[in-house]
Tab-separated table of C-alpha atoms in Angstrom:
chain	number	residue	atom	x	y	z
A	280	MET	CA	-26.636	73.580	-33.024
A	281	SER	CA	-27.293	75.281	-29.450
A	282	GLU	CA	-30.011	77.420	-31.313
A	283	ASP	CA	-31.677	74.467	-32.849
A	284	TYR	CA	-34.341	74.348	-30.460
A	285	ASN	CA	-36.101	77.632	-31.652
A	286	LYS	CA	-36.332	76.100	-35.108
A	287	PRO	CA	-40.074	75.075	-36.178
A	288	THR	CA	-38.739	71.832	-37.418
A	289	PHE	CA	-37.209	71.090	-33.910
A	290	LYS	CA	-40.271	71.720	-32.424
A	291	LYS	CA	-42.074	69.409	-34.807
A	292	LEU	CA	-39.398	66.645	-33.965
A	293	LEU	CA	-40.196	66.939	-30.216
A	294	ASP	CA	-43.861	66.997	-30.474
A	295	LYS	CA	-43.531	63.575	-32.846
A	296	LEU	CA	-41.035	62.129	-30.209
A	297	GLN	CA	-43.250	63.096	-27.435
A	298	GLU	CA	-46.264	61.120	-28.904
A	299	GLU	CA	-43.962	58.030	-29.378
A	300	SER	CA	-41.832	58.334	-26.085
A	301	TRP	CA	-44.210	55.554	-24.575
A	302	GLN	CA	-42.219	52.967	-26.461
A	303	LEU	CA	-38.843	54.300	-25.172
A	304	GLU	CA	-40.343	54.249	-22.003
A	305	LEU	CA	-41.254	50.758	-21.888
A	306	LEU	CA	-38.008	49.881	-23.347
A	307	ILE	CA	-35.849	51.629	-20.713
A	308	SER	CA	-38.135	50.469	-17.923
A	309	GLY	CA	-37.722	46.828	-18.978
A	310	PHE	CA	-33.916	46.853	-19.112
A	311	ALA	CA	-33.656	49.175	-16.202
A	312	ILE	CA	-35.994	46.499	-13.945
A	313	PHE	CA	-33.967	43.515	-14.872
A	314	GLY	CA	-30.705	45.495	-14.307
A	315	LEU	CA	-31.748	46.604	-10.920
A	316	PHE	CA	-33.094	43.409	-9.771
A	317	SER	CA	-29.654	41.838	-10.672
A	318	ALA	CA	-27.511	44.732	-9.013
A	319	TYR	CA	-29.591	44.593	-5.645
A	320	PRO	CA	-28.446	41.458	-4.095
A	321	ASN	CA	-24.916	42.502	-4.639
A	322	LEU	CA	-25.450	45.888	-3.208
A	323	GLU	CA	-26.829	44.337	-0.157
A	324	ILE	CA	-23.753	41.989	0.205
A	325	ALA	CA	-21.360	45.048	-0.173
A	326	TYR	CA	-23.341	47.026	2.539
A	327	GLN	CA	-23.212	44.091	4.862
A	328	HIS	CA	-19.532	43.772	4.223
A	329	ALA	CA	-19.037	47.499	4.689
A	330	GLN	CA	-21.021	47.317	7.820
A	331	ASN	CA	-19.042	44.625	9.288
A	332	GLU	CA	-15.888	46.456	8.803
A	333	ASN	CA	-17.594	49.489	10.287
A	334	ASN	CA	-16.674	51.418	7.427
A	335	ILE	CA	-18.982	54.331	7.860
A	336	PHE	CA	-17.917	55.885	4.420
A	337	PHE	CA	-18.981	53.107	2.233
A	338	SER	CA	-21.854	52.222	4.314
A	339	ILE	CA	-23.414	55.617	3.578
A	340	VAL	CA	-22.648	55.143	-0.191
A	341	MET	CA	-24.389	51.679	0.020
A	342	ILE	CA	-27.284	52.742	1.974
A	343	VAL	CA	-27.707	55.740	-0.814
A	344	ALA	CA	-27.219	53.055	-3.690
A	345	LEU	CA	-29.800	50.651	-2.097
A	346	SER	CA	-32.262	53.692	-1.612
A	347	ALA	CA	-31.682	54.968	-5.115
A	348	CYS	CA	-32.142	51.290	-6.478
A	349	SER	CA	-35.446	50.481	-4.277
A	350	ILE	CA	-36.973	53.664	-5.487
A	351	LEU	CA	-36.175	52.933	-9.138
A	352	ILE	CA	-37.542	49.596	-8.809
A	353	PHE	CA	-40.982	50.736	-7.365
A	354	ASN	CA	-41.384	53.688	-9.853
A	355	LEU	CA	-40.382	51.692	-12.799
A	356	LEU	CA	-42.470	48.651	-11.783
A	357	LEU	CA	-45.701	51.146	-11.024
A	358	HIS	CA	-44.901	52.923	-14.520
A	359	VAL	CA	-44.920	49.481	-16.353
A	360	LEU	CA	-48.168	48.574	-14.694
A	361	LEU	CA	-50.082	52.124	-15.433
A	362	ARG	CA	-48.454	51.884	-18.940
A	363	GLY	CA	-49.919	48.324	-19.541
A	364	LEU	CA	-53.163	49.706	-18.221
A	365	TRP	CA	-52.822	52.646	-20.694
A	366	ILE	CA	-52.072	50.328	-23.696
A	367	GLY	CA	-55.268	48.247	-22.779
A	368	ALA	CA	-57.489	51.244	-22.428
A	369	LEU	CA	-56.305	52.217	-25.906
A	370	GLY	CA	-57.064	48.763	-27.252
A	371	LEU	CA	-60.628	48.809	-25.621
A	372	ARG	CA	-61.302	52.240	-27.094
A	373	TYR	CA	-60.681	51.128	-30.425
A	374	VAL	CA	-63.185	48.092	-29.876
A	375	SER	CA	-65.867	49.954	-27.690
A	376	GLY	CA	-65.389	53.769	-28.073
A	377	ASP	CA	-66.415	55.826	-25.507
A	378	ILE	CA	-68.497	55.078	-22.294
A	379	GLU	CA	-72.217	55.129	-23.203
A	380	TYR	CA	-73.963	55.720	-19.684
A	381	ASP	CA	-77.387	55.960	-20.862
A	382	THR	CA	-77.164	52.336	-22.059
A	383	LEU	CA	-76.290	51.148	-18.510
A	384	ASN	CA	-79.839	51.934	-17.247
A	385	TYR	CA	-78.708	53.181	-14.001
A	386	SER	CA	-80.751	55.476	-11.898
A	387	LYS	CA	-80.610	59.250	-12.557
A	388	ARG	CA	-78.759	59.790	-9.284
A	389	PHE	CA	-75.864	57.097	-10.301
A	390	ASN	CA	-75.947	58.517	-13.935
A	391	ASN	CA	-75.194	61.943	-12.876
A	392	TYR	CA	-72.508	60.905	-10.386
A	393	LEU	CA	-70.854	58.631	-12.798
A	394	LYS	CA	-70.664	61.227	-15.566
A	395	ARG	CA	-69.461	63.808	-13.435
A	396	LYS	CA	-66.709	61.745	-11.329
A	397	VAL	CA	-65.694	59.047	-14.122
A	398	GLY	CA	-66.257	61.134	-17.055
A	399	SER	CA	-65.356	60.240	-20.772
A	400	PHE	CA	-63.184	57.301	-21.369
A	401	ASP	CA	-60.924	59.732	-23.371
A	402	ARG	CA	-60.176	61.607	-20.059
A	403	TYR	CA	-59.425	58.522	-18.454
A	404	ILE	CA	-56.769	57.556	-21.106
A	405	GLY	CA	-55.324	61.044	-20.856
A	406	ARG	CA	-54.910	60.856	-17.116
A	407	LEU	CA	-53.308	57.479	-17.470
A	408	GLU	CA	-50.863	59.084	-19.956
A	409	ASN	CA	-49.997	61.789	-17.498
A	410	TYR	CA	-49.508	59.778	-14.563
A	411	CYS	CA	-47.174	57.498	-16.742
A	412	SER	CA	-44.999	60.225	-18.172
A	413	VAL	CA	-44.645	62.059	-14.791
A	414	ILE	CA	-43.746	58.708	-12.702
A	415	PHE	CA	-41.099	57.625	-15.408
A	416	ALA	CA	-39.477	61.451	-15.354
A	417	ILE	CA	-39.575	61.755	-11.532
A	418	SER	CA	-38.099	58.224	-11.098
A	419	PHE	CA	-34.670	59.456	-12.637
A	420	LEU	CA	-35.076	62.705	-10.790
A	421	LEU	CA	-35.422	61.134	-7.424
A	422	ILE	CA	-31.928	59.430	-8.186
A	423	PHE	CA	-30.234	62.679	-8.936
A	424	TYR	CA	-31.785	63.853	-5.432
A	425	MET	CA	-30.275	60.785	-3.740
A	426	LEU	CA	-26.874	61.642	-5.476
A	427	ALA	CA	-27.201	65.387	-4.120
A	428	ILE	CA	-27.714	64.034	-0.694
A	429	ALA	CA	-24.637	61.762	-0.837
A	430	LEU	CA	-22.457	64.381	-2.494
A	431	THR	CA	-23.399	67.066	0.273
A	432	PHE	CA	-22.652	64.800	3.075
A	433	GLY	CA	-19.440	63.565	1.181
A	434	ALA	CA	-18.332	67.336	1.047
A	435	ILE	CA	-18.678	67.666	4.755
A	436	ALA	CA	-16.949	64.268	5.410
A	437	PHE	CA	-14.034	65.716	3.123
A	438	VAL	CA	-13.762	68.914	5.106
A	439	ILE	CA	-13.633	67.174	8.391
A	440	THR	CA	-11.280	64.508	7.160
A	441	VAL	CA	-8.862	67.120	5.274
A	442	PHE	CA	-8.836	70.216	7.616
A	443	LEU	CA	-10.126	69.014	11.080
A	444	ASN	CA	-8.658	65.558	11.853
A	445	ASN	CA	-5.502	65.538	13.725
A	446	HIS	CA	-4.894	69.263	13.835
A	447	THR	CA	-4.364	71.411	16.835
A	448	PHE	CA	-6.975	74.169	17.428
A	449	SER	CA	-4.305	77.049	16.499
A	450	ASP	CA	-3.691	75.691	12.897
A	451	ILE	CA	-4.898	77.902	9.975
A	452	SER	CA	-6.364	74.963	8.379
A	453	THR	CA	-8.411	74.184	11.275
A	454	TYR	CA	-10.061	77.606	11.336
A	455	PHE	CA	-10.546	77.298	7.739
A	456	GLY	CA	-12.001	73.766	7.985
A	457	ILE	CA	-14.429	75.295	10.815
A	458	ILE	CA	-15.643	77.983	8.461
A	459	LEU	CA	-16.182	75.381	5.492
A	460	LEU	CA	-18.059	73.296	7.838
A	461	VAL	CA	-20.316	75.910	9.155
A	462	PHE	CA	-21.045	77.125	5.539
A	463	LEU	CA	-21.720	73.586	4.383
A	464	THR	CA	-24.084	72.669	7.536
A	465	VAL	CA	-25.884	75.943	7.161
A	466	GLY	CA	-25.930	75.997	3.239
A	467	MET	CA	-27.570	72.174	3.533
A	468	LEU	CA	-30.224	73.315	6.019
A	469	LEU	CA	-31.082	76.068	3.988
A	470	THR	CA	-31.356	74.295	0.756
A	471	PHE	CA	-33.419	71.409	2.252
A	472	ILE	CA	-35.920	74.205	3.651
A	473	ASP	CA	-36.080	75.900	0.072
A	474	PHE	CA	-36.756	72.168	-1.522
A	475	ILE	CA	-39.235	71.133	0.860
A	476	THR	CA	-41.179	74.449	0.801
A	477	LEU	CA	-41.140	74.283	-3.172
A	478	GLY	CA	-38.711	77.489	-3.512
A	479	PHE	CA	-39.969	79.669	-0.652
A	480	LEU	CA	-36.328	81.271	-0.141
A	481	LYS	CA	-36.394	82.282	-3.689
A	482	LYS	CA	-39.616	84.170	-3.414
A	483	LYS	CA	-38.638	86.542	-0.776
A	484	LYS	CA	-36.512	89.595	-2.317
A	485	TRP	CA	-34.266	89.970	0.834
A	486	ILE	CA	-33.998	86.565	1.618
A	487	SER	CA	-33.155	85.430	-1.843
A	488	LYS	CA	-30.279	88.212	-2.075
A	489	LEU	CA	-28.708	86.283	1.024
A	490	TYR	CA	-29.734	82.901	-0.178
A	491	PHE	CA	-28.450	83.188	-3.825
A	492	PRO	CA	-24.549	82.275	-3.204
A	493	ILE	CA	-25.527	79.518	-1.189
A	494	TYR	CA	-27.670	78.317	-4.052
A	495	TRP	CA	-25.198	78.795	-6.431
A	496	CYS	CA	-22.350	76.937	-4.452
A	497	PHE	CA	-24.741	73.930	-3.499
A	498	SER	CA	-25.770	73.839	-7.284
A	499	ILE	CA	-22.220	72.716	-8.111
A	500	ILE	CA	-21.910	70.493	-4.968
A	501	THR	CA	-25.359	68.699	-5.798
A	502	LEU	CA	-24.783	68.715	-9.618
A	503	SER	CA	-28.296	69.978	-9.839
A	504	PHE	CA	-27.181	72.276	-13.037
A	505	LEU	CA	-27.666	68.810	-14.609
A	506	TYR	CA	-31.323	68.279	-13.739
A	507	ARG	CA	-32.517	71.817	-12.605
A	508	PRO	CA	-34.591	72.402	-15.915
A	509	LEU	CA	-36.592	68.903	-14.941
A	510	VAL	CA	-37.189	70.212	-11.332
A	511	TYR	CA	-38.609	73.733	-12.425
A	512	ASN	CA	-40.709	71.857	-15.046
A	513	PHE	CA	-42.437	70.021	-12.560
A	514	LEU	CA	-42.961	72.622	-10.112
A	515	ASP	CA	-44.633	75.019	-12.620
A	516	HIS	CA	-47.130	72.152	-13.431
A	517	LYS	CA	-49.796	71.476	-10.866
A	518	PHE	CA	-50.368	67.954	-11.558
A	519	GLY	CA	-46.544	67.196	-11.293
A	520	LYS	CA	-46.209	69.020	-8.305
A	521	ARG	CA	-48.953	67.185	-6.531
A	522	LEU	CA	-47.946	63.676	-7.611
A	523	SER	CA	-44.270	64.323	-6.728
A	524	LEU	CA	-45.485	65.164	-3.073
A	525	PHE	CA	-47.953	62.212	-3.128
A	526	LEU	CA	-45.162	59.832	-3.627
A	527	VAL	CA	-43.012	61.047	-0.727
A	528	PRO	CA	-45.133	59.292	2.035
A	529	ILE	CA	-45.490	56.293	-0.185
A	530	TYR	CA	-41.759	55.974	0.004
A	531	ILE	CA	-41.712	56.414	3.682
A	532	SER	CA	-44.008	53.743	4.073
A	533	LEU	CA	-41.940	51.332	1.909
A	534	ILE	CA	-38.854	52.134	4.085
A	535	TRP	CA	-40.972	51.365	7.061
A	536	MET	CA	-42.445	48.283	5.513
A	537	THR	CA	-38.861	46.761	4.794
A	538	SER	CA	-38.140	46.870	8.518
A	539	LEU	CA	-41.079	44.516	9.109
A	540	TYR	CA	-40.730	40.893	10.398
A	541	TYR	CA	-42.976	38.042	11.920
A	542	ASN	CA	-42.026	37.669	15.369
A	543	GLN	CA	-43.092	34.146	16.777
A	544	SER	CA	-42.286	34.342	20.367
A	545	ASN	CA	-43.103	36.658	23.282
A	546	TYR	CA	-39.684	35.976	24.733
A	547	PHE	CA	-37.374	35.678	21.541
A	548	ASN	CA	-37.309	37.519	18.428
A	549	PHE	CA	-34.877	34.737	16.895
A	550	ILE	CA	-32.209	37.824	15.769
A	551	GLU	CA	-30.583	38.187	19.167
A	552	PRO	CA	-26.798	37.618	19.560
A	553	SER	CA	-25.587	34.180	20.702
A	554	GLY	CA	-25.729	33.318	24.545
A	555	GLN	CA	-26.608	31.088	27.323
A	556	HIS	CA	-29.919	30.024	25.619
A	557	ILE	CA	-29.247	31.554	22.113
A	558	SER	CA	-27.099	30.202	19.258
A	559	ASN	CA	-27.097	32.922	16.247
A	560	SER	CA	-25.763	31.376	13.258
A	561	LEU	CA	-23.749	34.650	12.558
A	562	ASN	CA	-21.569	33.393	15.551
A	563	TYR	CA	-20.639	30.118	13.684
A	564	GLU	CA	-18.123	30.504	10.717
A	565	ASP	CA	-19.229	27.325	8.749
A	566	MET	CA	-22.935	28.363	8.884
A	567	LEU	CA	-22.230	31.540	7.045
A	568	VAL	CA	-23.397	30.095	3.512
A	569	ASP	CA	-25.328	32.884	2.208
A	570	ASP	CA	-23.312	35.540	0.390
A	571	SER	CA	-24.842	38.376	2.564
A	572	ASP	CA	-23.799	36.477	6.037
A	573	PHE	CA	-20.908	37.965	7.623
A	574	ILE	CA	-19.627	37.374	11.137
A	575	GLN	CA	-20.917	39.686	13.686
A	576	ASN	CA	-18.060	40.850	16.266
A	577	ILE	CA	-17.049	37.162	17.261
A	578	ALA	CA	-17.428	33.898	16.052
A	579	ILE	CA	-15.865	30.132	16.370
A	580	ASN	CA	-15.536	27.657	13.716
A	581	SER	CA	-18.559	25.530	14.203
A	582	LYS	CA	-21.488	24.868	16.645
A	583	VAL	CA	-20.464	21.262	16.561
A	584	ILE	CA	-16.898	20.637	17.584
A	585	SER	CA	-15.566	17.197	16.626
A	586	ASP	CA	-11.707	18.197	16.181
A	587	SER	CA	-9.584	18.922	19.040
A	588	TYR	CA	-9.553	22.438	18.877
A	589	ILE	CA	-11.717	25.670	18.375
A	590	LYS	CA	-10.968	28.565	16.287
A	591	VAL	CA	-11.928	31.912	17.684
A	592	PHE	CA	-12.109	34.909	15.378
A	593	ILE	CA	-12.631	38.621	16.549
A	594	VAL	CA	-13.457	41.066	13.796
A	595	PHE	CA	-11.328	43.904	13.511
A	596	ASP	CA	-12.744	47.307	14.541
A	597	LYS	CA	-11.523	50.961	14.829
A	598	SER	CA	-12.782	50.725	18.444
A	599	ILE	CA	-10.580	47.936	19.046
A	600	GLU	CA	-7.391	49.830	18.030
A	601	ASP	CA	-8.721	53.043	20.049
A	602	GLU	CA	-9.128	50.782	23.125
A	603	ILE	CA	-5.339	49.427	22.434
A	604	TYR	CA	-4.096	53.118	22.359
A	605	LYS	CA	-5.881	53.823	25.947
A	606	PHE	CA	-3.835	50.814	27.278
A	607	ASN	CA	-0.673	51.543	25.586
A	608	PRO	CA	-0.531	55.389	24.410
A	609	LYS	CA	2.983	55.228	23.086
A	610	LEU	CA	1.392	53.020	20.236
A	611	LYS	CA	-0.681	55.853	18.980
A	612	LEU	CA	0.920	57.618	15.830
A	613	ASP	CA	1.387	61.409	15.386
A	614	GLU	CA	-0.690	61.062	12.162
A	615	ASP	CA	-3.852	58.763	11.977
A	616	THR	CA	-3.853	57.402	8.405
A	617	ARG	CA	-6.889	55.253	8.953
A	618	GLY	CA	-9.827	55.772	6.419
A	619	ILE	CA	-9.882	56.064	2.682
A	620	THR	CA	-6.464	55.590	0.942
A	621	SER	CA	-4.877	54.507	-2.400
A	622	GLU	CA	-2.740	51.443	-3.195
A	623	MET	CA	-0.781	53.929	-5.367
A	624	SER	CA	0.283	55.984	-2.082
A	625	SER	CA	2.524	54.522	0.574
A	626	ILE	CA	0.787	52.782	3.244
A	627	ASN	CA	1.793	53.892	6.536
A	628	SER	CA	1.645	50.384	8.069
A	629	GLY	CA	4.835	49.512	5.969
A	630	ALA	CA	6.982	51.777	7.722
A	631	ILE	CA	6.241	50.648	11.298
A	632	SER	CA	8.765	48.478	12.579
A	633	ASP	CA	8.044	44.742	13.528
A	634	ALA	CA	8.898	45.583	17.179
A	635	LEU	CA	5.842	48.031	17.360
A	636	LYS	CA	3.514	45.552	15.647
A	637	SER	CA	4.686	42.882	18.104
A	638	GLU	CA	3.995	45.249	20.705
A	639	TYR	CA	0.513	46.081	19.342
A	640	MET	CA	-0.342	42.406	19.311
A	641	THR	CA	1.014	41.894	22.726
A	642	THR	CA	-1.344	44.557	23.980
A	643	PHE	CA	-4.166	43.149	22.228
A	644	ASN	CA	-3.613	39.756	23.716
A	645	SER	CA	-3.555	41.188	27.226
A	646	LEU	CA	-6.955	42.781	26.443
A	647	TYR	CA	-8.793	39.674	25.200
A	648	SER	CA	-9.060	36.393	26.951
A	649	VAL	CA	-11.324	33.275	26.505
A	650	GLU	CA	-13.108	31.255	28.690
A	651	ILE	CA	-15.000	27.740	28.253
A	652	ASP	CA	-17.567	27.352	30.932
A	653	THR	CA	-15.515	28.923	33.879
A	654	ILE	CA	-11.908	27.728	32.740
A	655	LEU	CA	-9.426	30.353	31.461
A	656	TYR	CA	-7.658	29.167	28.352
A	657	LYS	CA	-4.213	30.456	27.033
A	658	THR	CA	-4.661	32.280	23.781
A	659	ASP	CA	-2.365	33.858	21.219
A	660	PHE	CA	-4.237	35.745	18.793
A	661	VAL	CA	-2.479	36.873	15.428
A	662	LEU	CA	-3.961	38.985	12.638
A	663	GLY	CA	-6.102	37.023	10.178
A	664	LYS	CA	-8.781	37.072	7.372
A	665	THR	CA	-11.758	34.891	6.907
A	666	VAL	CA	-12.863	33.079	3.726
A	667	LYS	CA	-15.160	36.221	3.068
A	668	LYS	CA	-12.190	38.522	3.482
A	669	GLN	CA	-13.164	39.951	6.939
A	670	ASN	CA	-10.158	41.176	8.659
A	671	GLY	CA	-9.598	40.234	12.215
A	672	PHE	CA	-7.727	38.493	14.943
A	673	GLU	CA	-7.785	34.657	15.143
A	674	THR	CA	-6.473	31.974	17.819
A	675	TYR	CA	-6.773	28.222	18.151
A	676	ILE	CA	-7.707	26.580	21.614
A	677	GLY	CA	-7.064	22.831	22.460
A	678	VAL	CA	-10.383	21.494	23.827
A	679	LYS	CA	-9.670	17.380	23.853
A	680	ASN	CA	-9.845	17.500	27.502
A	681	LEU	CA	-13.530	18.797	27.292
A	682	ASP	CA	-16.363	16.523	28.462
A	683	ASP	CA	-18.992	15.715	25.495
A	684	GLY	CA	-22.056	17.845	25.263
A	685	LYS	CA	-22.777	21.673	25.464
A	686	HIS	CA	-20.327	24.190	26.610
A	687	ILE	CA	-20.407	28.015	26.643
A	688	LEU	CA	-17.289	30.037	25.284
A	689	HIS	CA	-16.847	33.405	26.523
A	690	VAL	CA	-14.741	36.077	25.075
A	691	LYS	CA	-13.938	38.634	27.518
A	692	ARG	CA	-12.315	41.964	27.097
A	693	LYS	CA	-10.640	44.741	29.420
A	694	GLU	CA	-12.076	48.279	29.377
A	695	LEU	CA	-10.362	51.336	30.667
A	696	LYS	CA	-13.121	53.650	32.586
A	697	VAL	CA	-11.441	56.628	34.087
A	698	SER	CA	-8.645	55.096	36.183
A	699	ASP	CA	-10.376	51.667	36.636
A	700	THR	CA	-9.943	48.643	34.276
A	701	LEU	CA	-13.095	46.599	33.969
A	702	SER	CA	-13.552	43.194	32.564
A	703	LYS	CA	-16.549	42.758	30.195
A	704	THR	CA	-17.989	39.908	28.221
A	705	ALA	CA	-17.832	40.423	24.610
A	706	ALA	CA	-19.421	37.587	23.543
A	707	SER	CA	-20.891	34.259	24.894
A	708	ILE	CA	-21.399	31.540	22.189
A	709	PRO	CA	-22.667	27.973	23.086
A	710	PHE	CA	-21.176	25.036	21.349
A	711	TRP	CA	-21.515	21.153	21.297
A	712	TYR	CA	-18.347	18.813	21.639
A	713	TYR	CA	-18.383	15.537	20.313
A	714	PRO	CA	-15.155	14.183	19.167
A	715	ASN	CA	-14.587	11.808	16.109
């Protein structure tokens, strides 16, 4: 079977499929666009969730997935548009034939210009066919490029996590990890240079000898052996190469356009965190109605308080735990098990005594305090979870003695700077108290 491509019958089959490939292209594009539009909102929610948990690894994965999704949506919509134009041109050719410039009765100057620049209608149809085929192929090639970037950074993160985290500099694994990290970093840069220069490092004899081992290793890391024939087929074709380079600035422009928003005021941008004069909806738990809305750092249960208590929720963050270690060094474990783990493996927290957990929470409560206006309230934070599965610390404060109207809730935390302990305002959230 591996030698079938040399047989004339196989080549005839490929030629026939090539002529009819537009039908498959449209079918695949239609299903893919529908699936991508369905998946995009869920990917955004997953990205927001990873961001709010400060999960860098999954945030990067979601960024790659969202970028790949955006590229595919743009390319496939463009492909469907051009392929529709191509089908329309074929139908018009059946009715009208080629362009008869002489029947237009244009002046000689315009007539010659249009014949030179526009040319025959068949040439126009052929160019549309080329654009459609190249855009369709490059769409999926770009997804592999995104996957290659993710796998490369994943390999670097893996080396840092396995070989460099929590090891003294004298460990053999640390030296081995440093060598691997240098190799991956240098190899990544050389591979990127070779990519953007369209194979410059492969053209120079002495450079190519040094680059070949890196090229071989990164072909495995990036899985480029799966799509390498497609890449070189683009590079040896002038039209495909030019179109590929033309699409790059378009993608950069699209990324820039996604960051645009309309600002209505010279003084406020309406996405600032809550403060004395601002109430951001992300700081009120009952206002997180959309699936993509999550608490940003700190929130209370509602903007208008009618009950005799307020719930204060602080989102769990790795930096909070690091700050706890600074104030209570004996809580820091010999082995840091934070990060990606499996439910099938033993979880370290299960082996920690209740006394240490109690001391952990005592330290946290000593770092965080809550004031309403200027009055300090007694708090007792416990570990909790919101209805949207955000992990954090929560406490409840009685407010039945407050006056009706607007109040400001301040959450303050202690920070250790060199030998000084500073108190900083982590959040200021306005609310209105009107009891039932």
